[in-house]
Amino acid sequence: MPRFSEVSLDGLAAELMYFAGMFEKVGVDVQVTRVGKYKSAVEPLILEEMSEPNREQMQNYLGDLFDVFATEAAEGRGMEVAAFRALIESNPMIPTDKAIELGLADQMAYLDEVYAELTELAGEDEEEETFHQVALVDYIDSYDDEGDEDEDEDEDDVGEDGEDEDGEDEDGEDEEDGEDEDGEEDQTPSIAVIYAEGSIVDGSGKTEVSGDTVARKIRKARLDEHVKALVLRVNSPGGSVSASEVILREMRLTADAKPVVVSMGNYAASGGYWISAYAHEIVAQPNTITGSIGVFGLLPNAKGLIEKTGIKVHTVKTGKYADIGSVFRPKSEEELALIQESVDEIYDAFLDRVSEGRSMDRAEVANIAQGRVWSGKDALELGLVDKLGDLDDALAAAEVRAGLEGVDYEIDWPGQKRDKYMEVVEELLADDDGGPILAGIPVSLLNAAHELRLLNDPRGLYVRMPFLMELR
């Protein structure tokens, strides 16, 4: 398991919505004919709560499913079923270190460490610079005497650098192949410039700062011997904790291998600062908003909204925490305490990373943290950044640190990708003959809706700026 992950053992729950109250409000009457007291498919349309026969059959079904899960999971981990069930009732969110201690996982490891172990087990494919591997389809076809060998050759293997055999990364973006026009490997040294622009979100993608995607680009620069230094251009208010840690891991590994400089744009706050902390040098603009060293959990509760509509929600579950993820009820004090424990753990880790990365006393970091934002000018005085300047200044710093002064080198930077979501919004706002569909909606509200769409951390925990600011 990676750091800041968790084993979610909360049981099984089914939430059923009942619409009779809403139908009554709007004057809709539903007439039903049926046979059998357990034939409950129509009940949500005619009742305001779950019938006892339906609750009975739902409870029995979930119980059977849960029994199978608990038995097989306990057997797989070499645990007693009773002990496994007790874990589920004690804590629905088990962090990595605790999961290892309890035997739910074997070790904490980042992706690069998994690759290293696979290389040790399977041997290294020197041509692909990763571990020996075979595509699943190829493996299956190897048992088929009539399999088409030509079809096997079309399957793509994905290695450590995230590229397939066609030189395309996992997100479908074309990457430079490091060859010149004559097809020979380009030996010219370079400084790689990677953009981390937008909200930090979990997973892979072509827009925003997708943790896996940005980490893969950094890893590619780390493994490329022709890249002599890395400049990470950060323009982000933060976001997902897990995605920030994925990026930071690659930043730390790269900083151990070659010079790393961060160039801060308008924002490099919270998660944006998290991913910057281990750079050899941080260059910020005087008006950069940075800092915001803090953590929060986002727990929406739509109970009031659903009640206004007349819709009723009833739940069947196998344990007291099984519906902890429900948005139709507030969290209990006990549940909030468990979530706060996770928030506190991550905040402590945030302080540790800034303290170690910036070579600052932890108490000093704690004094300037607490979620407070700072301007680039203030951050310089506080030791959160090293100098004031723009991207050109960051490139100059990388050149010096890489020993490239007076050397002919290239600057390698991928083109920035436009957010397809905002492109659609702009089209809808365009004053065409058909009229602007969304003209009555303030752009600031659309931007806020866009930011909410990006809150996808699997634990619902974020290192992010406390506000969205628009200057006019």
Coordinates of C-alpha atoms in Angstrom, one line a residue, residues 37 51 82 139 145 166 180 188 218 286 413 423 464:
K37 CA -45.5 -9.4 -0.3
S51 CA -41.7 -2.4 4.3
A82 CA -14.3 -13.4 14.1
Y139 CA 0.0 -15.1 -21.7
D145 CA -2.1 -23.9 -29.9
D166 CA 4.4 3.0 -29.8
D180 CA 16.9 13.3 -34.2
T188 CA 22.1 17.0 -26.5
I218 CA 8.7 13.4 -13.7
P286 CA 6.3 38.4 -5.4
W413 CA 8.7 21.2 -22.2
E423 CA -14.0 24.7 -23.5
R464 CA -6.0 22.9 -0.7

